[in-house]
Amino acid sequence: MAPRLAMIITTVVLCAFCFVAVSYELNSRPSLDSFTEAMAVLLVIFVVQLQISFPQFVPVLGRHRLVLLLVQCLLTYVPFLFYGQAWLPLPGLLAGSALLVLPDVLAWPAFALIVASTDVLQFFVGLGWRDVSYTTVSTLLTGLVVFGLSRLTDMVTEVHRSRADLARLAVDQERLRFARDLHDLLGYSLSTITLKCELANRLLPGQAGRVQQELTEILRTSRQALSDVRAVASGYRDMNLSVEVADAESMLDALDITTTTHVTCGTLPREVDTTLATVLREGLTNMLRHSKAARCRIIAVRREHTVTFRLANDGVDGARGHLRPLACEEGNGNSGIRNLATRVEAIGGTLTAGSRSDGWFVLEAVIDLTGTTGTAEVTGPGGVEAGDPRLEGVGADAREG
């Protein structure tokens, strides 16, 4: 939205400058033929100015901006011989184009030359010093405004693109780190387990004692592998849902995705907090990869001994389906969501995912806190009590369709 808004503002300003030129032409009381010709030339100048300010409109023409600048220069000065004072607003647009197209070493001298030439033209049509001073300042301001707004639009577009790239890079880097840690920590352990299993298989016929020793070592190595997995998960760090929601808002805002959040679950047990934060991360990753979302809703509420988390987004491609609970043993192509189901079930919760009939995808986790450690009453300011009207219907609309 930000780049489009910047382009719209710049276009409106250019239209306003062209309207000033039209008013000058009308003030000179031209004939119908003369006015028609002037408007045709002015339209060409406006189109050329748009192409110079926004080269991405027609990329082929954008690579020939010097030619466009020359065309604009001719259309600015040659018609002056016929329209006189009515054509005085046009050099300001040309001055801005010179700053946009020419290299710095030539741009500002050309800008000064255009402003000076405007003064000469005013004396040529018989204007006095008062009018010359006014038009000189007008030309300066017009040129600088055209240059500034056009460059600002370019910078907004570039910053928007860079922030989106950084968000995607952050997700990719974290996935790469996780994959790298798994390979480094588990590769050796799993290779050792494989070798010892093969050795135990060969020793089975007559060396029971040696087989017992090898199986003991396999068990020890397996436990070490499990410890390594937990170390990687810990390296993924104990996460806080509130912090992750804030980070998600910042990232989605950079991607121009309208985000609505409602997090009132208060202080949660550590394992629940980390699991819900992980659900949020994986859900956002899937949203960015598999949808064209424009809106996103993040809701986390606690009612008595149950916490409900829901992540919903629009822009879902493909056929609409129904929400359904996910079981960790079910197999499908989405291993990320399947892993989330495993984590949620491990702490006594259920994970639901699917597309609604209105084109929204909903990922919802409901966790019973009675079976987790540290299930004390909410003490933070974000907690809500049972019966809070804000909780009414939470999750119900997520199961529509």
Short mmCIF file of C-alpha atoms in Angstrom, two decimals:
data_model
loop_
_atom_site.label_atom_id
_atom_site.label_comp_id
_atom_site.label_asym_id
_atom_site.label_seq_id
_atom_site.Cartn_x
_atom_site.Cartn_y
_atom_site.Cartn_z
CA MET A 1 0.00 0.00 0.00
CA ALA A 2 2.81 2.45 0.86
CA PRO A 3 4.45 2.46 -2.62
CA ARG A 4 1.07 2.78 -4.32
CA LEU A 5 0.09 5.64 -2.04
CA ALA A 6 3.34 7.47 -2.79
CA MET A 7 2.77 7.06 -6.54
CA ILE A 8 -0.82 8.29 -6.25
CA ILE A 9 0.26 11.40 -4.33
CA THR A 10 2.96 12.19 -6.89
CA THR A 11 0.52 11.71 -9.77
CA VAL A 12 -2.03 14.00 -8.13
CA VAL A 13 0.61 16.70 -7.68
CA LEU A 14 1.62 16.41 -11.36
CA CYS A 15 -2.04 16.70 -12.35
CA ALA A 16 -2.31 19.84 -10.22
CA PHE A 17 0.67 21.41 -11.98
CA CYS A 18 -0.85 20.57 -15.35
CA PHE A 19 -4.15 22.12 -14.22
CA VAL A 20 -2.25 25.34 -13.48
CA ALA A 21 -0.96 25.26 -17.07
CA VAL A 22 -4.54 24.78 -18.32
CA SER A 23 -5.72 27.78 -16.28
CA TYR A 24 -2.92 29.90 -17.76
CA GLU A 25 -3.98 28.85 -21.23
CA LEU A 26 -7.65 29.66 -20.55
CA ASN A 27 -6.67 33.03 -19.11
CA SER A 28 -5.09 33.96 -22.43
CA ARG A 29 -8.53 33.61 -24.10
CA PRO A 30 -7.39 31.34 -26.97
CA SER A 31 -9.45 30.25 -29.93
CA LEU A 32 -10.97 26.77 -29.86
CA ASP A 33 -8.39 25.39 -32.31
CA SER A 34 -5.51 26.96 -30.42
CA PHE A 35 -6.77 25.65 -27.09
CA THR A 36 -7.26 22.14 -28.51
CA GLU A 37 -3.71 22.09 -29.88
CA ALA A 38 -2.31 23.35 -26.57
CA MET A 39 -4.17 20.68 -24.62
CA ALA A 40 -2.86 17.95 -26.95
CA VAL A 41 0.71 19.12 -26.41
CA LEU A 42 0.13 19.43 -22.67
CA LEU A 43 -1.21 15.86 -22.56
CA VAL A 44 1.95 14.58 -24.24
CA ILE A 45 4.09 16.51 -21.74
CA PHE A 46 2.08 15.01 -18.86
CA VAL A 47 2.55 11.45 -20.17
CA VAL A 48 6.27 12.04 -20.69
CA GLN A 49 6.55 13.47 -17.17
CA LEU A 50 4.81 10.41 -15.71
CA GLN A 51 7.20 8.09 -17.54
CA ILE A 52 10.22 10.03 -16.31
CA SER A 53 8.94 10.09 -12.72
CA PHE A 54 7.91 6.40 -12.79
CA PRO A 55 10.19 4.47 -15.22
CA GLN A 56 8.50 1.21 -14.20
CA PHE A 57 5.27 2.18 -15.97
CA VAL A 58 6.70 1.26 -19.38
CA PRO A 59 10.10 -0.38 -18.77
CA VAL A 60 11.10 -0.15 -22.44
CA LEU A 61 10.66 3.64 -22.42
CA GLY A 62 12.22 3.84 -18.96
CA ARG A 63 15.56 2.86 -20.47
CA HIS A 64 15.46 5.91 -22.79
CA ARG A 65 14.89 8.68 -20.25
CA LEU A 66 17.40 11.00 -21.97
CA VAL A 67 15.32 10.83 -25.15
CA LEU A 68 12.19 11.55 -23.14
CA LEU A 69 13.90 14.52 -21.49
CA LEU A 70 14.82 15.89 -24.92
CA VAL A 71 11.21 15.47 -26.11
CA GLN A 72 9.95 17.28 -23.01
CA CYS A 73 12.48 20.06 -23.56
CA LEU A 74 11.26 20.60 -27.14
CA LEU A 75 7.59 20.53 -26.07
CA THR A 76 8.36 23.05 -23.35
CA TYR A 77 10.24 25.68 -25.36
CA VAL A 78 9.00 25.40 -28.95
CA PRO A 79 5.28 25.95 -28.15
CA PHE A 80 6.30 29.04 -26.18
CA LEU A 81 6.74 30.79 -29.53
CA PHE A 82 3.01 30.32 -30.16
CA TYR A 83 1.40 30.46 -26.71
CA GLY A 84 3.66 32.97 -24.96
CA GLN A 85 2.88 33.71 -21.32
CA ALA A 86 0.31 30.88 -21.17
CA TRP A 87 3.17 28.37 -21.40
CA LEU A 88 5.17 29.70 -18.42
CA PRO A 89 4.18 26.94 -15.90
CA LEU A 90 5.82 24.19 -18.02
CA PRO A 91 9.55 24.91 -17.43
CA GLY A 92 9.11 23.91 -13.76
CA LEU A 93 8.20 20.35 -14.78
CA LEU A 94 11.19 20.28 -17.12
CA ALA A 95 13.49 21.41 -14.30
CA GLY A 96 12.31 18.53 -12.11
CA SER A 97 12.81 16.05 -14.96
CA ALA A 98 16.37 17.29 -15.47
CA LEU A 99 17.18 16.49 -11.83
CA LEU A 100 15.67 13.01 -12.20
CA VAL A 101 17.35 12.05 -15.48
CA LEU A 102 20.76 13.73 -15.66
CA PRO A 103 23.77 12.73 -13.55
CA ASP A 104 24.48 14.97 -10.57
CA VAL A 105 27.35 16.76 -12.24
CA LEU A 106 24.97 17.97 -14.98
CA ALA A 107 21.58 17.92 -13.21
CA TRP A 108 21.92 20.99 -11.02
CA PRO A 109 23.59 23.19 -13.68
CA ALA A 110 20.79 22.18 -16.06
CA PHE A 111 18.23 22.98 -13.36
CA ALA A 112 19.73 26.47 -12.91
CA LEU A 113 19.85 26.99 -16.67
CA ILE A 114 16.16 26.11 -17.06
CA VAL A 115 15.18 28.54 -14.29
CA ALA A 116 17.31 31.29 -15.85
CA SER A 117 15.83 30.62 -19.28
CA THR A 118 12.37 31.05 -17.78
CA ASP A 119 13.37 34.56 -16.66
CA VAL A 120 14.58 35.38 -20.16
CA LEU A 121 11.31 34.14 -21.65
CA GLN A 122 9.33 36.31 -19.24
CA PHE A 123 11.22 39.41 -20.29
CA PHE A 124 10.63 38.34 -23.88
CA VAL A 125 6.85 38.50 -23.39
CA GLY A 126 7.12 41.84 -21.61
CA LEU A 127 6.58 40.91 -17.97
CA GLY A 128 7.93 43.15 -15.22
CA TRP A 129 10.27 42.33 -12.35
CA ARG A 130 7.40 41.54 -10.01
CA ASP A 131 5.95 38.90 -12.31
CA VAL A 132 9.42 37.59 -13.13
CA SER A 133 10.23 37.12 -9.41
CA TYR A 134 6.97 35.28 -8.78
CA THR A 135 7.36 32.96 -11.77
CA THR A 136 11.02 32.27 -10.91
CA VAL A 137 10.10 31.12 -7.42
CA SER A 138 7.21 29.09 -8.86
CA THR A 139 9.55 27.37 -11.34
CA LEU A 140 12.06 26.58 -8.58
CA LEU A 141 9.40 25.12 -6.29
CA THR A 142 7.74 23.12 -9.07
CA GLY A 143 11.04 21.56 -10.13
CA LEU A 144 12.05 20.68 -6.57
CA VAL A 145 8.61 19.25 -5.70
CA VAL A 146 8.57 17.05 -8.84
CA PHE A 147 12.09 15.84 -8.10
CA GLY A 148 11.47 15.27 -4.38
CA LEU A 149 8.18 13.41 -4.75
CA SER A 150 9.47 11.21 -7.57
CA ARG A 151 12.60 10.26 -5.63
CA LEU A 152 10.56 9.72 -2.47
CA THR A 153 8.32 7.29 -4.34
CA ASP A 154 11.38 5.35 -5.51
CA MET A 155 12.79 5.21 -1.98
CA VAL A 156 9.47 4.10 -0.45
CA THR A 157 9.23 1.31 -3.02
CA GLU A 158 12.81 0.21 -2.36
CA VAL A 159 12.41 0.29 1.44
CA HIS A 160 9.17 -1.68 1.17
CA ARG A 161 10.85 -4.30 -1.00
CA SER A 162 13.88 -4.50 1.31
CA ARG A 163 11.78 -4.98 4.43
CA ALA A 164 9.79 -7.76 2.78
CA ASP A 165 13.05 -9.44 1.71
CA LEU A 166 14.45 -9.12 5.24
CA ALA A 167 11.34 -10.73 6.70
CA ARG A 168 11.59 -13.68 4.31
CA LEU A 169 15.33 -13.93 4.93
CA ALA A 170 14.80 -14.06 8.70
CA VAL A 171 12.40 -16.99 8.33
CA ASP A 172 14.77 -18.79 5.95
CA GLN A 173 17.79 -18.22 8.20
CA GLU A 174 16.02 -19.65 11.22
CA ARG A 175 14.99 -22.74 9.26
CA LEU A 176 18.55 -23.18 8.00
CA ARG A 177 19.92 -22.86 11.53
CA PHE A 178 17.53 -25.50 12.79
CA ALA A 179 18.39 -27.88 9.93
CA ARG A 180 22.12 -27.29 10.45
CA ASP A 181 21.92 -27.98 14.19
CA LEU A 182 19.96 -31.17 13.60
CA HIS A 183 22.55 -32.39 11.11
CA ASP A 184 25.53 -31.51 13.32
CA LEU A 185 24.08 -32.92 16.55
CA LEU A 186 22.27 -36.01 15.31
CA GLY A 187 24.37 -37.15 12.35
CA TYR A 188 27.03 -38.79 14.48
CA SER A 189 24.57 -40.29 16.98
CA LEU A 190 22.34 -41.82 14.32
CA SER A 191 25.34 -43.21 12.41
CA THR A 192 26.59 -44.84 15.60
CA ILE A 193 23.18 -46.37 16.30
CA THR A 194 23.05 -47.81 12.77
CA LEU A 195 26.52 -49.36 13.01
CA LYS A 196 25.88 -50.91 16.41
CA CYS A 197 22.55 -52.35 15.29
CA GLU A 198 24.32 -54.00 12.34
CA LEU A 199 27.01 -55.35 14.66
CA ALA A 200 24.42 -56.69 17.12
CA ASN A 201 22.62 -58.40 14.27
CA ARG A 202 25.83 -60.21 13.25
CA LEU A 203 26.63 -61.23 16.85
CA LEU A 204 23.18 -62.68 17.62
CA PRO A 205 23.95 -66.38 16.81
CA GLY A 206 26.42 -67.09 19.67
CA GLN A 207 27.61 -64.03 21.55
CA ALA A 208 24.75 -63.05 23.83
CA GLY A 209 27.01 -61.15 26.23
CA ARG A 210 28.50 -59.02 23.49
CA VAL A 211 25.04 -58.41 22.04
CA GLN A 212 23.87 -57.21 25.46
CA GLN A 213 26.80 -54.78 25.60
CA GLU A 214 26.10 -53.41 22.12
CA LEU A 215 22.41 -52.99 22.87
CA THR A 216 23.33 -51.10 26.06
CA GLU A 217 25.52 -48.76 24.03
CA ILE A 218 22.74 -48.33 21.46
CA LEU A 219 20.37 -47.33 24.27
CA ARG A 220 22.90 -44.84 25.64
CA THR A 221 23.47 -43.36 22.18
CA SER A 222 19.72 -43.13 21.56
CA ARG A 223 19.28 -41.25 24.82
CA GLN A 224 22.07 -38.90 23.79
CA ALA A 225 20.36 -38.35 20.44
CA LEU A 226 17.12 -37.53 22.24
CA SER A 227 19.01 -35.11 24.46
CA ASP A 228 20.50 -33.49 21.36
CA VAL A 229 17.05 -33.07 19.84
CA ARG A 230 15.87 -31.38 23.02
CA ALA A 231 18.97 -29.17 22.95
CA VAL A 232 18.09 -28.08 19.42
CA ALA A 233 14.53 -27.37 20.50
CA SER A 234 15.89 -25.40 23.44
CA GLY A 235 18.20 -23.61 21.01
CA TYR A 236 15.05 -22.65 19.19
CA ARG A 237 14.60 -21.07 22.67
CA ASP A 238 11.79 -20.85 25.15
CA MET A 239 9.56 -18.31 23.50
CA ASN A 240 7.01 -15.86 24.79
CA LEU A 241 3.71 -15.57 22.95
CA SER A 242 3.31 -11.85 23.62
CA VAL A 243 6.78 -11.10 22.26
CA GLU A 244 6.15 -13.24 19.19
CA VAL A 245 2.82 -11.49 18.57
CA ALA A 246 4.56 -8.11 18.71
CA ASP A 247 7.25 -9.32 16.31
CA ALA A 248 4.57 -10.74 14.01
CA GLU A 249 2.74 -7.42 13.95
CA SER A 250 5.93 -5.63 12.96
CA MET A 251 6.75 -8.15 10.22
CA LEU A 252 3.21 -8.22 8.79
CA ASP A 253 3.06 -4.43 8.84
CA ALA A 254 6.25 -4.40 6.74
CA LEU A 255 4.49 -6.67 4.26
CA ASP A 256 1.38 -4.43 4.17
CA ILE A 257 -0.80 -7.12 5.76
CA THR A 258 -3.50 -5.59 7.97
CA THR A 259 -3.19 -7.30 11.35
CA THR A 260 -5.70 -7.45 14.20
CA THR A 261 -4.48 -8.86 17.53
CA HIS A 262 -6.31 -9.73 20.73
CA VAL A 263 -4.03 -11.38 23.30
CA THR A 264 -5.53 -11.54 26.79
CA CYS A 265 -4.37 -14.91 28.08
CA GLY A 266 -2.11 -13.47 30.78
CA THR A 267 0.80 -15.44 32.23
CA LEU A 268 0.97 -19.00 30.90
CA PRO A 269 3.05 -22.02 31.90
CA ARG A 270 6.41 -22.00 30.14
CA GLU A 271 5.75 -25.04 27.94
CA VAL A 272 2.33 -23.71 26.88
CA ASP A 273 3.75 -20.26 26.15
CA THR A 274 6.54 -21.75 24.02
CA THR A 275 4.19 -24.10 22.18
CA LEU A 276 1.71 -21.35 21.27
CA ALA A 277 4.56 -19.09 20.16
CA THR A 278 5.80 -21.93 17.95
CA VAL A 279 2.30 -22.41 16.51
CA LEU A 280 2.24 -18.70 15.68
CA ARG A 281 5.63 -18.84 13.96
CA GLU A 282 4.84 -21.89 11.86
CA GLY A 283 1.40 -20.55 11.00
CA LEU A 284 2.85 -17.25 9.82
CA THR A 285 5.46 -19.07 7.76
CA ASN A 286 2.77 -21.13 6.02
CA MET A 287 0.66 -18.02 5.52
CA LEU A 288 3.50 -16.18 3.77
CA ARG A 289 4.39 -19.20 1.63
CA HIS A 290 0.98 -20.50 0.64
CA SER A 291 -1.41 -17.55 0.53
CA LYS A 292 -1.79 -14.02 -0.75
CA ALA A 293 -2.95 -12.65 2.56
CA ALA A 294 -4.07 -9.05 2.94
CA ARG A 295 -5.58 -9.43 6.43
CA CYS A 296 -4.55 -11.46 9.46
CA ARG A 297 -6.08 -11.98 12.89
CA ILE A 298 -4.20 -13.24 15.96
CA ILE A 299 -6.28 -14.10 19.02
CA ALA A 300 -5.20 -15.70 22.29
CA VAL A 301 -7.60 -15.82 25.25
CA ARG A 302 -7.88 -17.75 28.49
CA ARG A 303 -11.14 -18.90 30.02
CA GLU A 304 -10.89 -20.69 33.34
CA HIS A 305 -8.45 -23.57 32.69
CA THR A 306 -8.50 -23.45 28.90
CA VAL A 307 -6.41 -21.24 26.61
CA THR A 308 -7.47 -20.76 22.99
CA PHE A 309 -5.13 -19.47 20.30
CA ARG A 310 -6.29 -18.70 16.77
CA LEU A 311 -4.41 -17.45 13.71
CA ALA A 312 -6.57 -16.61 10.69
CA ASN A 313 -5.77 -15.06 7.33
CA ASP A 314 -7.50 -14.42 4.03
CA GLY A 315 -6.05 -14.88 0.52
CA VAL A 316 -6.21 -18.69 0.51
CA ASP A 317 -5.72 -20.27 -2.93
CA GLY A 318 -7.45 -23.42 -4.09
CA ALA A 319 -10.68 -25.14 -3.10
CA ARG A 320 -12.42 -24.36 0.14
CA GLY A 321 -12.52 -27.07 2.74
CA HIS A 322 -13.67 -27.63 6.32
CA LEU A 323 -11.85 -27.16 9.58
CA ARG A 324 -10.96 -30.43 11.22
CA PRO A 325 -8.82 -31.59 14.15
CA LEU A 326 -5.31 -32.74 13.27
CA ALA A 327 -3.80 -35.89 14.76
CA CYS A 328 -0.05 -36.27 14.95
CA GLU A 329 -0.14 -39.73 13.43
CA GLU A 330 -2.01 -38.58 10.31
CA GLY A 331 0.20 -38.22 7.28
CA ASN A 332 0.09 -35.48 4.73
CA GLY A 333 2.45 -33.19 2.94
CA ASN A 334 2.42 -30.40 5.54
CA SER A 335 5.03 -31.71 7.97
CA GLY A 336 5.27 -28.31 9.71
CA ILE A 337 1.61 -28.28 10.75
CA ARG A 338 1.84 -32.00 11.58
CA ASN A 339 4.77 -31.31 13.91
CA LEU A 340 2.72 -28.57 15.56
CA ALA A 341 -0.10 -31.05 16.14
CA THR A 342 2.39 -33.33 17.88
CA ARG A 343 3.63 -30.56 20.14
CA VAL A 344 0.14 -29.38 21.03
CA GLU A 345 -1.08 -32.91 21.77
CA ALA A 346 1.98 -33.50 23.96
CA ILE A 347 0.73 -30.87 26.43
CA GLY A 348 -2.89 -32.00 26.33
CA GLY A 349 -4.25 -29.78 23.57
CA THR A 350 -5.80 -30.11 20.14
CA LEU A 351 -4.87 -28.38 16.90
CA THR A 352 -7.45 -27.51 14.25
CA ALA A 353 -6.70 -26.20 10.76
CA GLY A 354 -8.49 -25.68 7.49
CA SER A 355 -10.07 -23.23 5.04
CA ARG A 356 -13.41 -21.64 5.74
CA SER A 357 -16.08 -21.08 3.12
CA ASP A 358 -15.34 -17.33 3.06
CA GLY A 359 -11.75 -17.88 1.90
CA TRP A 360 -10.04 -17.56 5.30
CA PHE A 361 -7.58 -20.13 6.59
CA VAL A 362 -7.78 -20.76 10.33
CA LEU A 363 -5.20 -22.43 12.57
CA GLU A 364 -6.48 -22.93 16.11
CA ALA A 365 -4.95 -24.51 19.20
CA VAL A 366 -7.00 -25.25 22.33
CA ILE A 367 -5.01 -26.33 25.39
CA ASP A 368 -6.33 -27.58 28.72
CA LEU A 369 -4.09 -26.09 31.41
CA THR A 370 -5.12 -28.51 34.15
CA GLY A 371 -2.65 -31.10 32.88
CA THR A 372 0.34 -28.75 32.63
CA THR A 373 2.78 -27.57 35.24
CA GLY A 374 2.59 -24.08 36.64
CA THR A 375 -1.12 -23.56 36.06
CA ALA A 376 -1.51 -20.86 38.68
CA GLU A 377 -4.13 -18.21 38.21
CA VAL A 378 -3.28 -15.39 35.84
CA THR A 379 -1.43 -12.63 37.68
CA GLY A 380 -0.38 -10.33 34.85
CA PRO A 381 -2.38 -7.36 33.67
CA GLY A 382 -3.27 -9.19 30.48
CA GLY A 383 -5.30 -11.89 32.23
CA VAL A 384 -9.06 -12.23 31.91
CA GLU A 385 -11.52 -13.90 34.16
CA ALA A 386 -14.07 -16.50 33.24
CA GLY A 387 -17.23 -15.03 31.87
CA ASP A 388 -15.50 -12.04 30.29
CA PRO A 389 -17.77 -11.01 27.38
CA ARG A 390 -14.71 -10.66 25.14
CA LEU A 391 -14.37 -14.43 25.21
CA GLU A 392 -17.87 -15.16 24.04
CA GLY A 393 -17.80 -16.94 20.72
CA VAL A 394 -14.01 -17.28 20.59
CA GLY A 395 -13.26 -20.03 18.14
CA ALA A 396 -16.89 -20.39 17.09
CA ASP A 397 -16.61 -18.27 13.99
CA ALA A 398 -13.41 -20.10 13.13
CA ARG A 399 -15.41 -23.24 12.60
CA GLU A 400 -17.86 -21.79 10.11
CA GLY A 401 -18.09 -23.52 6.78
#
